[in-house]
Short mmCIF file of C-alpha atoms and ligand atoms in Angstrom, two decimals:
data_model
loop_
_atom_site.label_atom_id
_atom_site.label_comp_id
_atom_site.label_asym_id
_atom_site.label_seq_id
_atom_site.Cartn_x
_atom_site.Cartn_y
_atom_site.Cartn_z
CA MET A 300 2.76 1.35 29.92
CA GLU A 301 0.73 -1.94 29.38
CA ARG A 302 -2.24 -1.56 26.95
CA THR A 303 -4.89 -4.14 27.00
CA ASN A 304 -5.57 -6.76 24.17
CA ALA A 305 -8.77 -5.67 22.23
CA TRP A 306 -9.84 -9.39 21.64
CA LYS A 307 -10.63 -9.46 25.55
CA HIS A 308 -13.43 -6.96 25.17
CA TYR A 309 -15.12 -7.88 22.09
CA ARG A 310 -18.86 -8.96 22.15
CA GLU A 311 -20.58 -11.12 19.69
CA GLU A 312 -21.75 -8.34 17.32
CA GLN A 313 -17.97 -6.74 17.35
CA LEU A 314 -16.64 -10.28 16.35
CA ARG A 315 -18.95 -10.62 13.55
CA GLU A 316 -18.10 -7.19 12.40
CA LEU A 317 -14.35 -7.83 12.57
CA THR A 318 -14.73 -11.06 10.70
CA GLU A 319 -16.79 -9.29 7.96
CA ILE A 320 -14.14 -6.54 7.61
CA GLY A 321 -11.27 -9.16 7.61
CA GLU A 322 -13.06 -10.97 4.63
CA ARG A 323 -13.44 -7.87 2.88
CA TYR A 324 -9.95 -6.81 3.42
CA LYS A 325 -8.52 -10.23 2.44
CA ALA A 326 -10.46 -10.13 -0.94
CA TYR A 327 -9.11 -6.54 -1.58
CA ILE A 328 -5.61 -7.57 -1.19
CA SER A 329 -5.83 -10.90 -2.94
CA THR A 330 -6.90 -8.98 -6.26
CA CYS A 331 -5.30 -5.78 -5.95
CA LYS A 332 -1.73 -6.36 -6.24
CA THR A 333 -0.32 -3.21 -7.93
CA GLU A 334 -0.96 0.62 -7.42
CA ARG A 335 -2.93 0.66 -10.64
CA GLU A 336 -5.30 -2.15 -9.33
CA CYS A 337 -5.70 -0.72 -5.86
CA THR A 338 -6.68 2.74 -7.63
CA ALA A 339 -8.97 1.10 -9.88
CA GLU A 340 -10.82 -0.53 -6.78
CA ALA A 341 -10.78 2.52 -4.89
CA ILE A 342 -12.55 4.21 -7.89
CA SER A 343 -15.16 1.63 -8.12
CA MET A 344 -15.87 1.76 -4.47
CA ALA A 345 -16.25 5.45 -4.54
CA LYS A 346 -18.66 5.55 -7.54
CA ALA A 347 -20.60 2.87 -5.70
CA ASN A 348 -20.84 5.33 -2.82
CA GLY A 349 -21.92 8.42 -4.77
CA TYR A 350 -18.43 9.98 -5.34
CA ARG A 351 -18.22 11.92 -8.56
CA ASP A 352 -15.03 12.38 -10.62
CA LEU A 353 -13.37 15.79 -10.09
CA ALA A 354 -12.23 15.77 -13.90
CA GLU A 355 -15.69 15.68 -15.16
CA ILE A 356 -17.01 18.41 -12.63
CA ILE A 357 -14.23 20.67 -13.93
CA ALA A 358 -14.95 19.60 -17.70
CA ASN A 359 -18.51 20.25 -17.26
CA GLN A 360 -17.86 23.60 -15.04
CA GLU A 361 -20.13 22.08 -12.21
CA GLN A 362 -20.37 23.29 -8.61
CA ILE A 363 -19.07 21.67 -5.51
CA LEU A 364 -21.40 22.03 -2.36
CA PRO A 365 -20.97 20.70 1.26
CA GLY A 366 -21.79 17.14 1.46
CA ASP A 367 -20.79 16.34 -1.92
CA LYS A 368 -18.25 13.28 -2.53
CA VAL A 369 -15.56 13.76 -5.12
CA TYR A 370 -12.49 11.82 -6.22
CA ALA A 371 -9.47 12.85 -8.21
CA GLN A 372 -7.08 10.08 -9.64
CA ASN A 373 -3.56 10.62 -10.80
CA MET A 374 -2.41 8.84 -13.97
CA GLY A 375 -4.26 5.74 -12.58
CA LYS A 376 -1.82 5.22 -9.88
CA ALA A 377 -2.91 7.36 -6.86
CA ILE A 378 -6.25 8.88 -5.80
CA LEU A 379 -7.75 11.57 -3.53
CA LEU A 380 -11.12 11.15 -2.15
CA LEU A 381 -13.14 14.13 -0.45
CA GLN A 382 -16.26 14.32 1.49
CA ILE A 383 -16.90 17.94 1.65
CA GLY A 384 -17.98 19.03 5.05
CA THR A 385 -20.34 22.06 5.94
CA ALA A 386 -17.67 24.12 7.50
CA PRO A 387 -15.47 26.41 5.16
CA MET A 388 -12.58 24.41 3.72
CA GLU A 389 -10.34 26.97 4.94
CA GLN A 390 -10.84 25.48 8.31
CA GLY A 391 -8.77 22.57 7.23
CA MET A 392 -9.53 18.86 6.37
CA ASN A 393 -9.08 15.48 8.33
CA ILE A 394 -6.83 13.55 5.93
CA VAL A 395 -5.89 10.01 6.20
CA GLY A 396 -3.18 9.10 3.93
CA ALA A 397 -1.68 5.81 2.98
CA HIS A 398 0.51 4.36 0.10
CA ILE A 399 -0.38 1.83 -2.28
CA ASP A 400 2.92 0.83 -3.95
CA SER A 401 4.66 -2.24 -2.42
CA PRO A 402 8.06 -4.07 -2.76
CA ARG A 403 8.16 -6.36 -5.73
CA LEU A 404 10.25 -7.31 -8.87
CA ASP A 405 9.81 -4.89 -11.76
CA ILE A 406 10.18 -6.40 -15.40
CA LYS A 407 13.24 -4.60 -17.07
CA PRO A 408 12.48 -2.63 -20.59
CA ASN A 409 14.42 -5.29 -22.48
CA PRO A 410 13.89 -8.32 -20.21
CA LEU A 411 13.43 -11.47 -22.43
CA TYR A 412 16.38 -13.79 -23.01
CA GLU A 413 16.99 -17.49 -23.51
CA GLU A 414 20.05 -19.30 -21.88
CA ALA A 415 20.53 -23.12 -21.91
CA GLY A 416 17.16 -23.72 -23.41
CA MET A 417 15.14 -21.78 -20.78
CA ALA A 418 13.43 -18.48 -21.33
CA TYR A 419 13.87 -15.54 -18.54
CA LEU A 420 12.46 -12.13 -17.75
CA ASP A 421 15.14 -9.75 -16.43
CA THR A 422 14.05 -7.85 -13.24
CA HIS A 423 14.92 -4.72 -11.36
CA TYR A 424 13.63 -5.04 -7.59
CA TYR A 425 11.42 -2.32 -6.40
CA GLY A 426 11.59 -0.97 -2.75
CA GLY A 427 13.68 -2.64 0.15
CA ILE A 428 13.72 -6.28 -0.01
CA LYS A 429 15.66 -9.35 1.50
CA LYS A 430 16.57 -10.76 -1.86
CA TYR A 431 16.63 -14.05 -0.65
CA GLN A 432 13.19 -14.21 0.32
CA TRP A 433 11.95 -13.97 -3.28
CA THR A 434 13.25 -17.16 -4.54
CA CYS A 435 11.73 -20.52 -4.96
CA ARG A 436 8.03 -19.29 -4.64
CA PRO A 437 5.15 -18.84 -7.02
CA LEU A 438 5.07 -15.43 -8.65
CA ALA A 439 2.16 -13.95 -10.72
CA LEU A 440 2.58 -11.12 -13.42
CA HIS A 441 0.35 -7.99 -13.13
CA GLY A 442 0.65 -4.88 -15.02
CA THR A 443 -0.18 -2.52 -17.88
CA VAL A 444 1.48 -2.60 -21.53
CA ALA A 445 0.81 0.63 -23.36
CA LYS A 446 0.73 0.20 -27.18
CA LYS A 447 1.89 2.78 -29.62
CA ASP A 448 -1.60 3.17 -31.09
CA GLY A 449 -2.68 4.30 -27.62
CA THR A 450 -4.43 1.29 -26.44
CA LYS A 451 -3.51 -0.64 -23.22
CA ILE A 452 -3.33 -4.22 -22.35
CA GLU A 453 -4.07 -5.16 -18.77
CA ILE A 454 -2.27 -8.34 -17.47
CA ALA A 455 -2.69 -10.36 -14.33
CA ILE A 456 -1.52 -14.04 -14.87
CA GLY A 457 -0.69 -16.57 -11.74
CA GLU A 458 -3.73 -15.82 -9.57
CA ASP A 459 -6.32 -18.26 -10.93
CA GLU A 460 -5.52 -21.77 -10.01
CA HIS A 461 -5.64 -22.69 -13.68
CA ASP A 462 -3.05 -19.96 -14.40
CA PRO A 463 0.64 -20.72 -14.86
CA VAL A 464 2.87 -19.38 -12.32
CA PHE A 465 6.58 -17.95 -12.51
CA GLY A 466 9.49 -17.68 -10.25
CA VAL A 467 13.30 -17.25 -9.57
CA THR A 468 15.20 -20.47 -9.10
CA GLU A 469 17.86 -21.27 -6.68
CA LEU A 470 20.82 -23.52 -6.07
CA LEU A 471 20.12 -26.93 -4.51
CA VAL A 472 21.36 -27.21 -0.94
CA HIS A 473 23.72 -30.13 -2.00
CA LEU A 474 25.89 -27.82 -4.02
CA SER A 475 25.61 -24.81 -1.86
CA GLY A 476 28.58 -24.96 0.38
CA GLU A 477 30.26 -21.82 -1.05
CA MET A 478 26.94 -20.11 -1.26
CA MET A 479 26.03 -20.64 2.35
CA LYS A 480 29.14 -18.88 3.48
CA LYS A 481 28.04 -15.67 1.92
CA GLN A 482 26.30 -12.83 3.81
CA ALA A 483 22.60 -12.69 3.54
CA ALA A 484 22.56 -9.42 1.80
CA VAL A 485 24.62 -10.82 -1.18
CA VAL A 486 23.77 -14.42 -1.03
CA ILE A 487 21.01 -13.75 -3.99
CA GLU A 488 22.19 -10.88 -5.88
CA GLY A 489 19.69 -8.43 -7.36
CA GLU A 490 20.91 -8.92 -10.93
CA ASN A 491 20.11 -12.71 -10.39
CA LEU A 492 16.61 -12.13 -9.66
CA ASP A 493 15.59 -13.44 -13.07
CA ILE A 494 12.29 -15.11 -13.67
CA LEU A 495 11.95 -18.34 -15.34
CA VAL A 496 9.20 -18.37 -17.89
CA GLY A 497 9.65 -21.09 -20.23
CA SER A 498 11.48 -24.11 -21.65
CA ARG A 499 9.68 -25.40 -24.74
CA PRO A 500 11.22 -24.58 -28.14
CA VAL A 501 8.97 -23.91 -31.22
CA GLU A 502 9.61 -25.86 -34.28
CA GLY A 503 12.33 -24.64 -36.58
CA ASP A 504 16.16 -24.60 -36.80
CA GLY A 505 16.85 -20.89 -35.70
CA LYS A 506 18.37 -19.72 -32.41
CA ASP A 507 16.59 -19.09 -29.22
CA LEU A 508 13.40 -21.27 -30.11
CA VAL A 509 12.26 -20.97 -26.45
CA ARG A 510 12.28 -17.45 -26.41
CA GLN A 511 10.47 -17.35 -29.56
CA GLY A 512 7.72 -19.46 -28.22
CA ILE A 513 7.15 -16.95 -25.33
CA LEU A 514 7.13 -14.15 -27.81
CA ASN A 515 4.32 -16.20 -29.82
CA ILE A 516 2.39 -16.88 -26.77
CA LEU A 517 2.46 -12.85 -25.69
CA HIS A 518 1.53 -12.17 -29.35
CA ASP A 519 -1.50 -14.57 -29.62
CA THR A 520 -2.69 -13.96 -26.29
CA TYR A 521 -2.25 -10.15 -25.86
CA GLY A 522 -1.48 -8.82 -29.14
CA MET A 523 1.89 -7.90 -27.77
CA GLU A 524 5.18 -7.39 -29.55
CA GLU A 525 8.56 -7.74 -27.97
CA GLU A 526 9.19 -3.77 -28.32
CA ASP A 527 6.14 -3.25 -26.14
CA PHE A 528 7.98 -4.15 -23.16
CA LEU A 529 9.67 -0.63 -23.66
CA SER A 530 6.25 0.86 -22.56
CA ALA A 531 4.98 -1.40 -19.95
CA GLU A 532 4.96 -1.41 -16.25
CA LEU A 533 4.95 -5.21 -15.40
CA GLU A 534 5.44 -6.33 -11.70
CA MET A 535 6.12 -9.89 -10.59
CA VAL A 536 4.32 -10.35 -7.15
CA PRO A 537 3.68 -13.34 -4.96
CA ALA A 538 0.91 -15.41 -6.52
CA GLY A 539 -2.07 -16.39 -4.51
CA LYS A 540 -4.59 -15.13 -2.12
CA ALA A 541 -4.45 -13.82 1.45
CA ARG A 542 -5.39 -16.34 4.00
CA ASP A 543 -6.28 -16.79 7.53
CA PHE A 544 -3.30 -17.11 9.78
CA GLY A 545 -3.15 -19.46 12.96
CA PHE A 546 -5.34 -22.06 14.46
CA ASP A 547 -7.61 -19.31 15.94
CA ARG A 548 -7.75 -17.50 12.59
CA SER A 549 -6.85 -14.25 14.38
CA MET A 550 -4.46 -13.03 11.79
CA ILE A 551 -4.21 -12.50 8.20
CA MET A 552 -1.35 -13.43 5.85
CA GLY A 553 -1.01 -11.67 2.63
CA TYR A 554 1.15 -9.77 0.15
CA ALA A 555 1.83 -6.15 0.44
CA GLN A 556 -0.15 -5.23 3.67
CA ASP A 557 2.55 -2.53 3.89
CA ASP A 558 0.66 -0.44 3.23
CA ARG A 559 -2.59 -1.80 1.72
CA VAL A 560 -3.66 -2.52 5.07
CA CYS A 561 -3.91 1.22 5.88
CA ALA A 562 -5.20 2.04 2.44
CA TYR A 563 -8.13 -0.53 2.91
CA THR A 564 -9.01 0.51 6.28
CA ALA A 565 -8.89 4.10 5.48
CA LEU A 566 -11.12 3.43 2.20
CA GLU A 567 -13.59 1.38 4.81
CA ALA A 568 -13.94 4.23 6.96
CA MET A 569 -14.40 6.78 4.27
CA MET A 570 -16.99 4.99 2.46
CA ARG A 571 -19.24 4.55 5.65
CA LEU A 572 -18.60 8.29 6.76
CA PRO A 573 -21.70 10.18 7.82
CA ALA A 574 -22.05 13.98 6.69
CA GLY A 575 -19.68 16.01 8.85
CA SER A 576 -18.62 19.59 9.45
CA ARG A 577 -14.77 19.29 8.65
CA THR A 578 -13.99 18.24 5.07
CA ALA A 579 -12.75 14.45 5.17
CA ALA A 580 -10.03 13.27 2.67
CA CYS A 581 -8.53 9.86 1.93
CA LEU A 582 -5.40 10.15 0.05
CA LEU A 583 -3.78 7.05 -1.67
CA VAL A 584 -0.43 7.58 -2.97
CA ASP A 585 2.20 5.67 -5.01
CA LYS A 586 6.06 5.63 -4.91
CA GLU A 587 6.50 5.50 -1.11
CA GLU A 588 8.78 2.67 -1.07
CA ILE A 589 11.15 4.69 -3.24
CA GLY A 590 11.15 7.79 -1.59
CA SER A 591 7.75 9.28 -2.69
CA VAL A 592 9.19 10.81 -5.71
CA GLY A 593 7.72 11.18 -8.98
CA ALA A 594 4.57 12.46 -10.54
CA THR A 595 2.50 9.69 -8.68
CA GLY A 596 4.31 10.05 -5.38
CA MET A 597 3.51 12.29 -2.39
CA GLN A 598 6.09 14.85 -3.25
CA SER A 599 4.32 15.68 -6.50
CA ALA A 600 1.89 18.61 -6.52
CA PHE A 601 -1.06 16.40 -7.40
CA PHE A 602 -2.54 16.63 -3.73
CA GLU A 603 -2.34 20.37 -3.61
CA ASP A 604 -3.56 21.02 -7.04
CA MET A 605 -6.68 18.91 -6.56
CA VAL A 606 -7.34 21.03 -3.28
CA ALA A 607 -7.15 24.10 -5.17
CA GLU A 608 -9.38 22.70 -8.18
CA VAL A 609 -12.11 21.74 -5.27
CA LEU A 610 -11.92 25.29 -4.03
CA GLU A 611 -12.40 26.84 -7.40
CA ARG A 612 -15.34 24.56 -8.03
CA MET A 613 -16.58 25.68 -4.65
CA GLY A 614 -16.31 29.43 -5.59
CA CYS A 615 -13.80 30.13 -2.81
CA TYR A 616 -10.47 29.68 -4.33
CA SER A 617 -7.49 32.13 -3.76
CA GLU A 618 -4.03 31.22 -3.06
CA LEU A 619 -4.46 32.22 0.72
CA ALA A 620 -7.53 30.01 0.88
CA LEU A 621 -5.54 27.05 -0.58
CA ARG A 622 -2.74 27.74 1.92
CA ARG A 623 -5.18 27.99 4.98
CA THR A 624 -7.18 24.89 3.83
CA LEU A 625 -3.71 22.96 3.77
CA ARG A 626 -2.33 24.63 6.88
CA PHE A 627 -5.24 23.89 9.10
CA SER A 628 -5.62 20.34 8.05
CA ARG A 629 -4.94 17.31 10.27
CA VAL A 630 -3.40 14.22 9.18
CA LEU A 631 -3.00 10.51 10.19
CA SER A 632 -0.10 9.46 8.04
CA ALA A 633 -1.28 5.93 7.84
CA ASP A 634 1.49 3.51 7.42
CA VAL A 635 2.14 0.22 8.92
CA SER A 636 4.22 -0.35 12.08
CA VAL A 637 6.52 -2.95 13.29
CA ALA A 638 4.80 -5.66 15.18
CA PHE A 639 7.01 -6.93 18.17
CA ASP A 640 8.58 -10.30 17.20
CA PRO A 641 9.68 -12.32 20.40
CA LEU A 642 12.03 -14.31 18.09
CA TYR A 643 14.00 -10.97 17.35
CA ALA A 644 13.34 -9.21 20.45
CA SER A 645 16.94 -7.78 20.38
CA ALA A 646 16.05 -5.60 17.71
CA MET A 647 13.37 -3.78 19.47
CA ASP A 648 12.56 -2.09 22.74
CA ALA A 649 9.97 -3.93 24.43
CA LYS A 650 8.21 -1.14 26.16
CA ASN A 651 8.25 0.86 22.89
CA SER A 652 6.97 -1.75 20.59
CA ALA A 653 3.70 -2.54 18.90
CA TYR A 654 1.89 -5.63 19.82
CA PHE A 655 -0.65 -7.61 17.90
CA GLY A 656 -4.29 -7.26 19.31
CA LYS A 657 -3.70 -3.77 20.64
CA GLY A 658 -4.94 -1.43 17.64
CA PRO A 659 -3.24 0.63 15.35
CA SER A 660 0.14 2.11 16.52
CA PHE A 661 1.21 5.68 16.73
CA ASN A 662 4.80 6.56 15.90
CA LYS A 663 5.41 10.29 17.26
CA TYR A 664 8.58 9.92 15.06
CA VAL A 665 10.22 7.57 12.58
CA GLY A 666 13.68 8.19 10.96
CA SER A 667 17.11 6.89 11.98
CA ARG A 668 20.26 8.19 13.58
CA GLY A 669 18.73 10.36 16.10
CA LYS A 670 15.29 10.68 14.42
CA GLY A 671 16.98 11.99 11.30
CA GLY A 672 14.53 12.74 8.37
CA SER A 673 11.20 12.17 10.52
CA ASN A 674 8.49 14.22 11.08
CA ASP A 675 7.86 14.52 14.75
CA ALA A 676 4.41 15.26 15.90
CA ASN A 677 3.15 17.79 18.28
CA ALA A 678 2.19 16.71 21.81
CA GLU A 679 -0.84 18.80 21.60
CA TYR A 680 -1.88 17.18 18.48
CA ILE A 681 -1.41 13.75 20.02
CA ALA A 682 -3.30 14.76 23.17
CA LEU A 683 -6.25 15.56 20.81
CA LEU A 684 -6.27 12.15 19.02
CA ARG A 685 -5.92 10.45 22.52
CA GLY A 686 -9.15 12.28 23.67
CA MET A 687 -10.95 11.59 20.53
CA LEU A 688 -10.15 7.63 20.39
CA ASP A 689 -10.65 7.03 24.13
CA ARG A 690 -14.15 8.73 23.93
CA HIS A 691 -14.87 6.21 21.26
CA GLN A 692 -13.18 3.20 22.95
CA VAL A 693 -10.85 2.67 20.13
CA ALA A 694 -7.68 0.44 20.86
CA TYR A 695 -4.38 2.16 20.04
CA GLN A 696 -0.79 1.90 21.11
CA PHE A 697 2.25 4.10 20.68
CA SER A 698 5.63 2.50 19.32
CA GLU A 699 9.03 3.25 17.64
CA ILE A 700 10.37 1.39 14.97
CA GLY A 701 12.99 -0.75 16.71
CA LYS A 702 15.76 0.01 19.10
CA VAL A 703 17.61 3.29 18.91
CA ASP A 704 20.25 3.27 16.17
CA GLN A 705 19.02 -0.14 15.03
CA GLY A 706 17.90 0.97 11.61
CA GLY A 707 14.66 3.01 10.66
CA GLY A 708 12.29 4.03 8.15
CA GLY A 709 10.36 6.65 6.50
CA THR A 710 6.73 7.53 5.42
CA ILE A 711 4.70 10.33 3.74
CA ALA A 712 4.38 12.34 7.05
CA TYR A 713 7.21 14.74 6.62
CA ILE A 714 6.03 15.82 3.21
CA LEU A 715 2.38 16.73 4.56
CA ALA A 716 4.05 18.56 7.55
CA LYS A 717 5.59 20.87 5.08
CA TYR A 718 2.36 22.71 4.69
CA GLY A 719 2.21 23.30 8.42
CA MET A 720 -0.34 20.66 9.13
CA GLN A 721 -0.61 18.74 12.27
CA VAL A 722 0.84 15.10 11.15
CA ILE A 723 1.43 11.95 12.87
CA ASP A 724 2.27 8.42 11.56
CA CYS A 725 -0.25 5.80 12.67
CA GLY A 726 -0.84 2.14 11.33
CA VAL A 727 -1.40 -1.33 11.70
CA PRO A 728 1.40 -3.48 13.18
CA VAL A 729 2.84 -5.85 10.85
CA LEU A 730 5.12 -9.10 11.23
CA ASN A 731 7.36 -10.09 8.18
CA MET A 732 7.13 -6.40 6.93
CA HIS A 733 8.39 -6.20 3.36
CA ALA A 734 8.68 -9.98 2.91
CA PRO A 735 6.55 -11.63 0.22
CA TRP A 736 3.88 -12.75 2.77
CA GLU A 737 3.32 -10.31 5.70
CA ILE A 738 1.19 -10.86 8.72
CA THR A 739 -1.32 -8.64 10.52
CA SER A 740 -3.91 -9.15 13.42
CA LYS A 741 -7.47 -9.12 12.54
CA ALA A 742 -8.19 -7.06 15.74
CA ASP A 743 -5.70 -4.32 14.56
CA VAL A 744 -7.33 -4.08 11.22
CA TYR A 745 -11.06 -3.78 12.89
CA GLU A 746 -9.48 -1.08 15.27
CA ALA A 747 -7.81 0.75 12.59
CA VAL A 748 -11.26 1.10 10.54
CA LYS A 749 -12.71 2.28 13.69
CA ALA A 750 -9.98 4.82 14.44
CA PHE A 751 -9.88 6.17 10.85
CA HIS A 752 -13.65 6.46 10.98
CA VAL A 753 -13.54 8.52 14.27
CA PHE A 754 -10.79 10.74 13.05
CA LEU A 755 -12.23 11.44 9.59
CA ALA A 756 -15.75 12.04 11.22
CA GLU A 757 -14.38 14.36 14.18
CA GLY A 758 -10.71 14.98 13.83
MN1 MN B 173 4.85 1.74 4.44
MN1 MN B 174 7.41 -0.32 3.35
#
């Protein structure tokens, strides 16, 4: 089934709106490169748009009323935003859920060493990566160091043009005869993704004087001792801003568009939402790339607990009311889809692929080996969504992740589906997914904002 390319129908005003959203989105992914930075930005957007902190509402025993906007953050790495509707919560919510963690190189707890007069930080990669893609490129260091005295140091080095950058070195081609015979999966080993961070020894006769120089800089700049690496979350990410891509500027290249393109478009939609009857929710979670585990991942009780707290503050909490609120909810599990790449057509089924310019793509199911591990959305729910999007002339498409038995992937969909909600995966198609620089279409980003807006307002 051929779907039309959205670019063909845009009028001047829509092109202007598309460009403005693209600019705001590029700014967001250029500065928000960790789950903590994404959460902090979501909080500041929420506050600017009249959202109140649920923790304060609980502490002050305030009421929550229809029309109120509240947010709850989880350990600074996940956030739930709610716009309370006029209908009883028990009738369910319209939820757009995305993840804000992305593949990267995490700094190990004991990272710093010196070898051959050079200082390195040892890493352990996070999420699924082709390791060879992470060498020979400028990396920036983002993260948080928690000190024993309870204070925290926020770090972001490598984004300003005057900042230094870091990186993983690789053997010159001239000496790579043996290396080039290796399989791509092992040509760069995970243990070798160590970051070069210095080469200048401090004065003295001791050992490891380059390493000592790095420790001095960390101490003088951040008040950080070597032991503080033990209680730090430091991430090496591609350095630099998101850019327009292509002569026609129709695309965006940037780091971590999986899944911040869905997180951002969901936030855009949420912030402009008119008052509605069903409660609208935007849920941004951590740890999806490593199985949604942990206290800040979708499998934690955070989401359910916060809904219970809101019901309590509305004076209508009961175990049954909570179960009903969850069960009658509808979800767009907003996670990116694979964009068809003609250079790798053999991995995909062309007629069940997502294409640039045709809007966000729905995946009825994902999974692997016969849909294994997948939520499989109900036909009736899909019909409801089709009607809604068609009424509002939103471009959308349906696809699968690659050919049958070619591989697969997972999202947060199956976790929310456990409550008995209607859930389907729906997200912006991406080229180069999980590579340091991923590509999306501006038209798809624009259509995703429209789709999430219609769904949150009417779903
Ligand atoms: Mn994803
Ligand atoms: Mn992913």
